[in-house]
């Protein structure tokens, strides 16, 4: 990664200014407005009404610094009860704002609102927030990016670009019907119709190529991918064609750098991975698919894709690499090899 070590923070700072939530200063604490409402989205050639925060799928990213405290005002403009959980946030001495429905708080009812204080302590890296009511988290979720304290640095070279990668699922059917059906039958829920990367299935699915998520890079840049598995129940393999990843953090804690050709990420887990843009400039697939230990258990065996695209140095913008060599779906050895390193 020597070609990627002379780095600039300019792009990173600008990206944060553009992508960060619009926040309101309230009594010295940043306040985020989360409005739960239904919105129609088109995926896989069909329109489906889903629950969203602020009309976004995935929802907005929250940016903070280690040790910060911030306020989130949840306004429920839907017809469903809702709570929001701050996954991985320790919330010291503040459990009543943690989000699990009927455990630490009552749900926010339709046409009402609730103010949650989120207290960060030792967390640094990537976490996420999601709904904690029934299966609402299938579409109501987003990233939490926690930077080092002001004046502190990363324990690795400062990346040029930082990109949240949220791995999720998509059902053509109303998610509440999916949930109610499997409760009524006592069986497994209907399989998802697609996996997604930042809300998009990718160009291997019908009616999806034009909206495939892309990360644009310049040769020599280092990218910090903040990878989150927001899928309901699936362990996922994730890889990038021709590019090795160096894992530097999991669940908002730093780890000893671990070079890997792929990652295995469990539901609810986060992984921070550095990627050096040091390959021949063109378009490279990023891809994810499920790990399942048994072929006897039904699972979604489709593959979601995104694209890592170099801005300069090639002429044919339609050319894309082959898919990265992801482990086979039931490769327990590959899953264990990643987690036991």
Tab-separated table of C-alpha atoms in Angstrom:
chain	number	residue	atom	x	y	z
A	1	UNK	CA	0.000	0.000	0.000
A	2	UNK	CA	3.008	2.324	-0.370
A	3	UNK	CA	1.403	4.067	-3.362
A	4	UNK	CA	-1.463	5.032	-1.062
A	5	UNK	CA	0.423	6.403	1.929
A	6	UNK	CA	0.803	10.063	0.904
A	7	UNK	CA	-2.704	11.058	1.694
A	8	UNK	CA	-4.789	14.199	1.861
A	9	UNK	CA	-7.737	14.764	4.191
A	10	UNK	CA	-9.301	17.422	1.962
A	11	UNK	CA	-11.611	15.046	0.104
A	12	UNK	CA	-12.620	13.340	3.344
A	13	UNK	CA	-13.503	16.610	5.076
A	14	UNK	CA	-15.516	17.854	2.096
A	15	UNK	CA	-17.395	14.563	1.859
A	16	UNK	CA	-18.370	14.744	5.515
A	17	UNK	CA	-19.650	18.295	5.058
A	18	UNK	CA	-21.777	17.220	2.103
A	19	UNK	CA	-23.081	13.928	3.489
A	20	UNK	CA	-23.527	14.770	7.152
A	21	UNK	CA	-27.012	15.305	8.485
A	22	UNK	CA	-28.315	18.813	8.762
A	23	UNK	CA	-28.173	19.380	12.498
A	24	UNK	CA	-29.631	21.964	14.848
A	25	UNK	CA	-27.727	23.298	17.834
A	26	UNK	CA	-29.778	22.763	21.006
A	27	UNK	CA	-28.353	23.526	24.463
A	28	UNK	CA	-24.844	22.820	23.161
A	29	UNK	CA	-25.752	19.368	21.771
A	30	UNK	CA	-26.241	18.518	18.123
A	31	UNK	CA	-29.836	17.584	17.421
A	32	UNK	CA	-30.880	15.314	14.549
A	33	UNK	CA	-34.437	15.169	13.270
A	34	UNK	CA	-35.642	11.653	12.380
A	35	UNK	CA	-39.055	11.663	10.709
A	36	UNK	CA	-40.519	8.191	10.219
A	37	UNK	CA	-42.772	8.090	7.170
A	38	UNK	CA	-43.819	5.770	4.402
A	39	UNK	CA	-42.436	6.238	0.916
A	40	UNK	CA	-42.730	4.293	-2.320
A	41	UNK	CA	-39.503	2.916	-3.807
A	42	UNK	CA	-38.986	1.093	-7.074
A	43	UNK	CA	-36.751	-1.958	-6.970
A	44	UNK	CA	-36.661	-5.116	-9.121
A	45	UNK	CA	-39.187	-3.619	-11.587
A	46	UNK	CA	-41.819	-3.186	-8.838
A	47	UNK	CA	-42.927	-0.338	-6.605
A	48	UNK	CA	-43.144	-1.087	-2.894
A	49	UNK	CA	-44.148	1.166	-0.014
A	50	UNK	CA	-41.633	1.006	2.821
A	51	UNK	CA	-40.945	2.733	6.111
A	52	UNK	CA	-38.116	5.268	5.952
A	53	UNK	CA	-36.407	7.903	8.026
A	54	UNK	CA	-36.624	11.299	6.312
A	55	UNK	CA	-37.728	9.536	3.124
A	56	UNK	CA	-34.284	7.947	2.681
A	57	UNK	CA	-33.365	4.291	2.128
A	58	UNK	CA	-30.998	3.589	3.745
A	59	UNK	CA	-31.521	6.328	6.278
A	60	UNK	CA	-29.174	9.244	7.029
A	61	UNK	CA	-25.670	8.744	8.367
A	62	UNK	CA	-24.869	10.243	11.753
A	63	UNK	CA	-21.337	11.634	12.081
A	64	UNK	CA	-19.852	12.170	15.547
A	65	UNK	CA	-16.572	12.214	17.461
A	66	UNK	CA	-15.491	9.839	20.201
A	67	UNK	CA	-17.090	10.858	23.488
A	68	UNK	CA	-19.808	13.013	21.889
A	69	UNK	CA	-23.372	13.229	23.105
A	70	UNK	CA	-26.149	14.106	20.660
A	71	UNK	CA	-29.933	14.291	20.556
A	72	UNK	CA	-32.237	12.552	18.099
A	73	UNK	CA	-35.875	13.644	17.948
A	74	UNK	CA	-37.931	10.814	16.450
A	75	UNK	CA	-41.199	12.028	14.911
A	76	UNK	CA	-43.568	9.241	13.882
A	77	UNK	CA	-45.579	10.226	10.809
A	78	UNK	CA	-46.410	6.617	9.913
A	79	UNK	CA	-49.200	4.273	10.979
A	80	UNK	CA	-46.843	1.979	12.895
A	81	UNK	CA	-45.253	2.023	16.331
A	82	UNK	CA	-41.486	2.523	16.201
A	83	UNK	CA	-38.360	2.654	18.322
A	84	UNK	CA	-34.799	3.445	17.212
A	85	UNK	CA	-31.861	1.463	18.615
A	86	UNK	CA	-28.236	2.638	18.590
A	87	UNK	CA	-26.549	-0.665	17.827
A	88	UNK	CA	-23.259	-1.038	19.688
A	89	UNK	CA	-23.520	2.262	21.582
A	90	UNK	CA	-22.939	1.553	25.275
A	91	UNK	CA	-25.222	4.371	26.514
A	92	UNK	CA	-23.659	4.529	30.016
A	93	UNK	CA	-26.313	5.233	32.666
A	94	UNK	CA	-28.800	6.000	29.889
A	95	UNK	CA	-30.649	2.757	29.014
A	96	UNK	CA	-34.067	4.398	28.593
A	97	UNK	CA	-32.929	5.917	25.273
A	98	UNK	CA	-31.448	2.671	23.921
A	99	UNK	CA	-34.461	1.687	21.790
A	100	UNK	CA	-35.543	-1.970	22.302
A	101	UNK	CA	-39.333	-1.872	22.205
A	102	UNK	CA	-41.061	-2.728	25.509
A	103	UNK	CA	-37.691	-3.489	27.125
A	104	UNK	CA	-36.034	-0.141	27.731
A	105	UNK	CA	-38.802	2.086	26.375
A	106	UNK	CA	-42.314	2.125	24.999
A	107	UNK	CA	-42.646	2.572	21.237
A	108	UNK	CA	-43.163	5.978	19.664
A	109	UNK	CA	-46.789	5.884	18.581
A	110	UNK	CA	-48.170	7.373	15.334
A	111	UNK	CA	-48.410	11.179	15.364
A	112	UNK	CA	-46.148	11.444	18.388
A	113	UNK	CA	-42.465	12.113	19.000
A	114	UNK	CA	-39.717	11.109	21.400
A	115	UNK	CA	-36.378	12.744	22.221
A	116	UNK	CA	-33.465	10.333	22.613
A	117	UNK	CA	-30.085	11.254	24.066
A	118	UNK	CA	-27.254	9.177	22.612
A	119	UNK	CA	-24.090	9.070	24.732
A	120	UNK	CA	-20.868	7.867	23.137
A	121	UNK	CA	-18.067	6.744	25.422
A	122	UNK	CA	-15.254	4.437	24.274
A	123	UNK	CA	-16.705	3.711	20.815
A	124	UNK	CA	-14.578	4.768	17.835
A	125	UNK	CA	-15.126	3.565	14.279
A	126	UNK	CA	-18.379	2.352	12.735
A	127	UNK	CA	-21.708	1.450	14.297
A	128	UNK	CA	-25.269	1.745	13.068
A	129	UNK	CA	-28.796	2.622	14.128
A	130	UNK	CA	-31.975	0.758	13.219
A	131	UNK	CA	-35.635	0.340	14.100
A	132	UNK	CA	-36.294	-2.081	16.947
A	133	UNK	CA	-39.993	-2.783	16.337
A	134	UNK	CA	-41.056	-6.026	14.648
A	135	UNK	CA	-39.310	-6.148	11.247
A	136	UNK	CA	-39.228	-2.404	10.611
A	137	UNK	CA	-35.423	-2.549	10.618
A	138	UNK	CA	-35.569	-4.221	7.189
A	139	UNK	CA	-35.748	-0.692	5.739
A	140	UNK	CA	-35.247	1.658	8.711
A	141	UNK	CA	-31.503	1.777	9.333
A	142	UNK	CA	-28.384	3.853	8.772
A	143	UNK	CA	-24.714	4.224	9.676
A	144	UNK	CA	-23.057	5.880	12.659
A	145	UNK	CA	-19.526	7.101	11.902
A	146	UNK	CA	-17.462	7.920	14.986
A	147	UNK	CA	-14.225	9.808	14.333
A	148	UNK	CA	-11.277	9.988	16.750
A	149	UNK	CA	-11.460	12.744	19.345
A	150	UNK	CA	-10.522	16.201	18.124
A	151	UNK	CA	-6.748	16.421	17.886
A	152	UNK	CA	-6.303	12.643	17.748
A	153	UNK	CA	-5.468	10.535	14.704
A	154	UNK	CA	-6.289	7.100	13.344
A	155	UNK	CA	-3.915	4.220	14.207
A	156	UNK	CA	-3.359	3.837	10.451
A	157	UNK	CA	-2.669	6.241	7.554
A	158	UNK	CA	-5.488	8.774	7.230
A	159	UNK	CA	-7.670	7.675	4.292
A	160	UNK	CA	-8.477	9.935	1.359
A	161	UNK	CA	-12.081	8.782	1.243
A	162	UNK	CA	-14.472	7.162	3.699
A	163	UNK	CA	-17.578	5.358	2.448
A	164	UNK	CA	-20.301	3.603	4.456
A	165	UNK	CA	-21.263	0.292	2.798
A	166	UNK	CA	-24.585	-0.947	4.148
A	167	UNK	CA	-25.459	-4.513	3.180
A	168	UNK	CA	-29.190	-5.157	3.350
A	169	UNK	CA	-32.119	-7.049	1.893
A	170	UNK	CA	-35.149	-6.230	-0.242
A	171	UNK	CA	-38.566	-7.842	-0.456
A	172	UNK	CA	-41.008	-7.128	-3.271
A	173	UNK	CA	-43.796	-7.898	-0.814
A	174	UNK	CA	-44.844	-5.553	1.979
A	175	UNK	CA	-42.440	-6.314	4.824
A	176	UNK	CA	-45.244	-6.268	7.401
A	177	UNK	CA	-47.055	-9.017	5.492
A	178	UNK	CA	-43.846	-11.067	5.392
A	179	UNK	CA	-43.485	-10.649	9.146
A	180	UNK	CA	-47.121	-11.452	9.956
A	181	UNK	CA	-47.128	-14.532	7.716
A	182	UNK	CA	-44.161	-16.207	9.347
A	183	UNK	CA	-45.526	-15.403	12.809
A	184	UNK	CA	-48.854	-16.994	11.851
A	185	UNK	CA	-47.305	-20.130	10.360
A	186	UNK	CA	-44.468	-20.562	12.823
A	187	UNK	CA	-42.167	-21.290	9.896
A	188	UNK	CA	-39.301	-19.430	8.294
A	189	UNK	CA	-39.978	-16.010	6.761
A	190	UNK	CA	-40.215	-15.719	2.999
A	191	UNK	CA	-36.778	-15.312	1.468
A	192	UNK	CA	-35.758	-11.844	0.393
A	193	UNK	CA	-35.865	-11.118	-3.334
A	194	UNK	CA	-32.474	-9.407	-3.334
A	195	UNK	CA	-29.546	-8.351	-1.246
A	196	UNK	CA	-28.560	-4.698	-1.491
A	197	UNK	CA	-25.524	-2.451	-1.190
A	198	UNK	CA	-26.540	0.998	0.043
A	199	UNK	CA	-30.119	0.258	-0.905
A	200	UNK	CA	-29.407	-0.916	-4.459
A	201	UNK	CA	-29.493	-4.569	-5.609
A	202	UNK	CA	-26.922	-4.080	-8.383
A	203	UNK	CA	-26.768	-4.973	-12.032
A	204	UNK	CA	-27.215	-8.750	-11.687
A	205	UNK	CA	-30.880	-8.179	-10.821
A	206	UNK	CA	-33.627	-7.045	-13.229
A	207	UNK	CA	-34.300	-3.304	-13.637
A	208	UNK	CA	-31.333	-2.489	-11.384
A	209	UNK	CA	-28.255	-1.772	-13.519
A	210	UNK	CA	-28.691	1.995	-13.865
A	211	UNK	CA	-28.910	2.574	-10.108
A	212	UNK	CA	-26.029	0.311	-9.077
A	213	UNK	CA	-24.093	2.000	-6.262
A	214	UNK	CA	-20.652	3.324	-7.298
A	215	UNK	CA	-17.579	4.485	-5.417
A	216	UNK	CA	-15.413	6.822	-7.500
A	217	UNK	CA	-11.674	6.840	-6.773
A	218	UNK	CA	-8.422	8.218	-8.134
A	219	UNK	CA	-5.393	6.001	-8.605
A	220	UNK	CA	-3.266	5.924	-5.449
A	221	UNK	CA	-6.043	6.840	-3.038
A	222	UNK	CA	-6.786	4.878	0.111
A	223	UNK	CA	-10.456	4.274	0.846
A	224	UNK	CA	-11.855	3.372	4.248
A	225	UNK	CA	-14.933	1.221	3.715
A	226	UNK	CA	-17.218	1.239	6.754
A	227	UNK	CA	-19.089	-2.019	6.123
A	228	UNK	CA	-22.318	-2.798	7.981
A	229	UNK	CA	-24.388	-5.975	7.735
A	230	UNK	CA	-27.971	-4.718	8.040
A	231	UNK	CA	-29.453	-7.941	6.625
A	232	UNK	CA	-32.076	-9.541	8.841
A	233	UNK	CA	-30.524	-12.964	9.529
A	234	UNK	CA	-27.770	-13.681	6.990
A	235	UNK	CA	-24.014	-13.899	7.379
A	236	UNK	CA	-22.556	-12.349	4.224
A	237	UNK	CA	-19.304	-12.689	2.303
A	238	UNK	CA	-18.034	-9.419	0.761
A	239	UNK	CA	-15.150	-8.856	-1.640
A	240	UNK	CA	-13.762	-6.466	-4.277
A	241	UNK	CA	-12.384	-7.730	-7.574
A	242	UNK	CA	-8.562	-7.463	-7.806
A	243	UNK	CA	-8.317	-5.458	-4.565
A	244	UNK	CA	-7.216	-6.701	-1.171
A	245	UNK	CA	-8.817	-5.250	1.942
A	246	UNK	CA	-7.038	-4.575	5.220
A	247	UNK	CA	-9.390	-4.930	8.168
A	248	UNK	CA	-8.564	-2.279	10.790
A	249	UNK	CA	-11.661	-2.271	12.983
A	250	UNK	CA	-14.819	-4.090	13.991
A	251	UNK	CA	-17.830	-2.847	15.950
A	252	UNK	CA	-16.267	0.545	16.753
A	253	UNK	CA	-13.002	-0.902	18.058
A	254	UNK	CA	-9.648	-1.000	16.279
A	255	UNK	CA	-7.933	-4.310	15.574
A	256	UNK	CA	-4.509	-5.400	14.439
A	257	UNK	CA	-4.420	-4.870	10.632
A	258	UNK	CA	-5.610	-8.017	8.882
A	259	UNK	CA	-5.108	-8.235	5.076
A	260	UNK	CA	-7.900	-10.254	3.489
A	261	UNK	CA	-9.271	-10.982	0.019
A	262	UNK	CA	-12.806	-11.166	1.446
A	263	UNK	CA	-14.637	-10.591	4.700
A	264	UNK	CA	-17.358	-12.606	6.442
A	265	UNK	CA	-19.724	-10.331	8.353
A	266	UNK	CA	-22.557	-11.385	10.659
A	267	UNK	CA	-25.931	-9.615	11.006
A	268	UNK	CA	-25.516	-6.445	13.041
A	269	UNK	CA	-21.716	-6.492	12.786
A	270	UNK	CA	-19.553	-3.719	11.348
A	271	UNK	CA	-16.101	-4.004	9.744
A	272	UNK	CA	-13.741	-1.156	8.839
A	273	UNK	CA	-11.458	-2.040	5.921
A	274	UNK	CA	-8.829	-0.045	4.046
A	275	UNK	CA	-8.623	-0.477	0.273
A	276	UNK	CA	-5.786	0.886	-1.851
A	277	UNK	CA	-6.739	2.003	-5.361
A	278	UNK	CA	-3.566	0.608	-6.902
A	279	UNK	CA	-4.895	-1.489	-9.777
A	280	UNK	CA	-5.182	-0.763	-13.499
A	281	UNK	CA	-7.778	2.024	-13.794
A	282	UNK	CA	-11.174	0.630	-14.814
A	283	UNK	CA	-14.408	-0.464	-13.110
A	284	UNK	CA	-14.258	-3.249	-10.527
A	285	UNK	CA	-17.102	-5.180	-8.967
A	286	UNK	CA	-17.773	-5.172	-5.253
A	287	UNK	CA	-20.046	-8.079	-4.385
A	288	UNK	CA	-21.760	-9.764	-1.450
A	289	UNK	CA	-23.706	-12.989	-1.034
A	290	UNK	CA	-24.934	-15.175	1.791
A	291	UNK	CA	-23.119	-17.847	3.730
A	292	UNK	CA	-25.327	-20.801	4.663
A	293	UNK	CA	-23.926	-23.833	6.451
A	294	UNK	CA	-26.564	-26.211	5.056
A	295	UNK	CA	-28.198	-26.558	1.664
A	296	UNK	CA	-31.219	-28.020	3.457
A	297	UNK	CA	-32.044	-24.591	4.907
A	298	UNK	CA	-33.598	-22.225	2.331
A	299	UNK	CA	-31.706	-18.971	1.816
A	300	UNK	CA	-31.416	-16.150	-0.712
A	301	UNK	CA	-28.634	-17.357	-3.021
A	302	UNK	CA	-28.448	-14.191	-5.142
A	303	UNK	CA	-25.476	-11.813	-5.338
A	304	UNK	CA	-25.611	-8.058	-4.862
A	305	UNK	CA	-23.057	-5.821	-6.573
A	306	UNK	CA	-21.647	-2.322	-6.496
A	307	UNK	CA	-18.797	-0.801	-8.495
A	308	UNK	CA	-15.419	0.670	-7.553
A	309	UNK	CA	-14.701	3.000	-10.465
A	310	UNK	CA	-11.436	4.783	-11.242
A	311	UNK	CA	-12.066	8.304	-12.547
A	312	UNK	CA	-9.234	8.509	-15.081
A	313	UNK	CA	-6.910	6.337	-17.115
A	314	UNK	CA	-9.230	4.257	-19.278
A	315	UNK	CA	-11.495	4.886	-22.245
A	316	UNK	CA	-14.283	2.290	-22.154
A	317	UNK	CA	-16.545	3.239	-19.244
A	318	UNK	CA	-18.827	0.272	-19.933
A	319	UNK	CA	-16.136	-2.311	-19.179
A	320	UNK	CA	-16.321	-3.902	-15.761
A	321	UNK	CA	-14.211	-6.589	-14.148
A	322	UNK	CA	-15.318	-10.126	-13.499
A	323	UNK	CA	-17.000	-10.767	-10.169
A	324	UNK	CA	-14.608	-11.177	-7.249
A	325	UNK	CA	-13.965	-14.788	-6.164
A	326	UNK	CA	-16.333	-14.981	-3.193
A	327	UNK	CA	-16.259	-18.178	-1.120
A	328	UNK	CA	-18.876	-20.783	-1.978
A	329	UNK	CA	-22.144	-20.288	-0.075
A	330	UNK	CA	-21.605	-23.247	2.314
A	331	UNK	CA	-17.886	-22.802	2.827
A	332	UNK	CA	-17.746	-23.041	6.605
A	333	UNK	CA	-13.976	-23.212	6.332
A	334	UNK	CA	-13.888	-19.792	4.654
A	335	UNK	CA	-16.181	-18.296	7.283
A	336	UNK	CA	-14.128	-19.718	10.149
A	337	UNK	CA	-10.838	-18.807	8.515
A	338	UNK	CA	-11.837	-15.155	8.482
A	339	UNK	CA	-13.190	-15.032	12.016
A	340	UNK	CA	-10.391	-16.988	13.700
A	341	UNK	CA	-7.436	-15.106	12.221
